[in-house]
Amino acid sequence: CFVFIEAHVSPKNVCQVYEFAVVLEAHHLIYECLNIIDRQTHHVLTCTTFPSVSVSTLET
């Protein structure tokens, strides 16, 4: 399951995947999400899904 999710993480869904990974304490997936957010920040911030990100995710 994690392999599939990791293979399909994109700037459009990375924040939601990150939140899911935090709940499950999936440290490798958290790390992968943070890398995508770091490398593709502009794309993440301009996605239509960004406004639905939780405050705790923004504080990360």
mmCIF file of C-alpha atoms in Angstrom:
data_model
loop_
_atom_site.group_PDB
_atom_site.id
_atom_site.type_symbol
_atom_site.label_atom_id
_atom_site.label_comp_id
_atom_site.label_asym_id
_atom_site.label_seq_id
_atom_site.Cartn_x
_atom_site.Cartn_y
_atom_site.Cartn_z
ATOM 1 C CA CYS A 1 0.000 0.000 0.000
ATOM 2 C CA PHE A 2 2.744 2.481 0.937
ATOM 3 C CA VAL A 3 4.695 1.643 -2.211
ATOM 4 C CA PHE A 4 1.659 2.510 -4.334
ATOM 5 C CA ILE A 5 1.007 5.744 -2.441
ATOM 6 C CA GLU A 6 4.658 6.759 -2.599
ATOM 7 C CA ALA A 7 4.719 6.159 -6.355
ATOM 8 C CA HIS A 8 1.676 8.390 -6.850
ATOM 9 C CA VAL A 9 2.514 11.364 -4.634
ATOM 10 C CA SER A 10 2.417 14.629 -6.566
ATOM 11 C CA PRO A 11 2.356 18.336 -5.711
ATOM 12 C CA LYS A 12 -1.430 18.151 -6.036
ATOM 13 C CA ASN A 13 -1.876 15.538 -3.299
ATOM 14 C CA VAL A 14 1.339 15.721 -1.263
ATOM 15 C CA CYS A 15 -0.189 17.610 1.664
ATOM 16 C CA GLN A 16 -3.025 15.114 2.013
ATOM 17 C CA VAL A 17 -0.584 12.203 1.738
ATOM 18 C CA TYR A 18 1.628 13.877 4.340
ATOM 19 C CA GLU A 19 -1.313 14.187 6.754
ATOM 20 C CA PHE A 20 -2.156 10.511 6.181
ATOM 21 C CA ALA A 21 1.470 9.502 6.772
ATOM 22 C CA VAL A 22 1.620 11.475 10.035
ATOM 23 C CA VAL A 23 -1.483 9.725 11.371
ATOM 24 C CA LEU A 24 0.032 6.336 10.535
ATOM 25 C CA GLU A 25 3.507 7.375 11.713
ATOM 26 C CA ALA A 26 4.882 6.286 8.335
ATOM 27 C CA HIS A 27 8.227 8.024 8.699
ATOM 28 C CA HIS A 28 9.590 7.121 5.271
ATOM 29 C CA LEU A 29 6.460 8.454 3.569
ATOM 30 C CA ILE A 30 6.602 11.619 5.699
ATOM 31 C CA TYR A 31 10.197 12.124 4.572
ATOM 32 C CA GLU A 32 9.255 11.618 0.913
ATOM 33 C CA CYS A 33 6.398 14.115 1.201
ATOM 34 C CA LEU A 34 8.627 16.727 2.822
ATOM 35 C CA ASN A 35 11.135 16.274 0.007
ATOM 36 C CA ILE A 36 8.440 16.883 -2.612
ATOM 37 C CA ILE A 37 7.186 19.937 -0.730
ATOM 38 C CA ASP A 38 10.752 21.245 -0.518
ATOM 39 C CA ARG A 39 11.610 20.618 -4.183
ATOM 40 C CA GLN A 40 8.277 21.710 -5.665
ATOM 41 C CA THR A 41 7.053 24.336 -3.224
ATOM 42 C CA HIS A 42 5.578 26.640 -5.864
ATOM 43 C CA HIS A 43 3.519 23.828 -7.392
ATOM 44 C CA VAL A 44 2.288 22.687 -3.981
ATOM 45 C CA LEU A 45 1.240 26.196 -2.939
ATOM 46 C CA THR A 46 -0.590 26.903 -6.195
ATOM 47 C CA CYS A 47 -2.588 23.658 -6.333
ATOM 48 C CA THR A 48 -6.338 23.926 -5.910
ATOM 49 C CA THR A 49 -6.147 21.431 -3.040
ATOM 50 C CA PHE A 50 -3.814 23.588 -0.946
ATOM 51 C CA PRO A 51 -6.561 25.616 0.816
ATOM 52 C CA SER A 52 -7.861 22.410 2.428
ATOM 53 C CA VAL A 53 -4.554 21.685 4.180
ATOM 54 C CA SER A 54 -4.776 21.493 7.963
ATOM 55 C CA VAL A 55 -3.121 24.101 10.158
ATOM 56 C CA SER A 56 -0.861 21.482 11.727
ATOM 57 C CA THR A 57 0.486 20.594 8.281
ATOM 58 C CA LEU A 58 1.203 24.242 7.537
ATOM 59 C CA GLU A 59 3.126 24.541 10.798
ATOM 60 C CA THR A 60 5.445 21.730 9.729
#
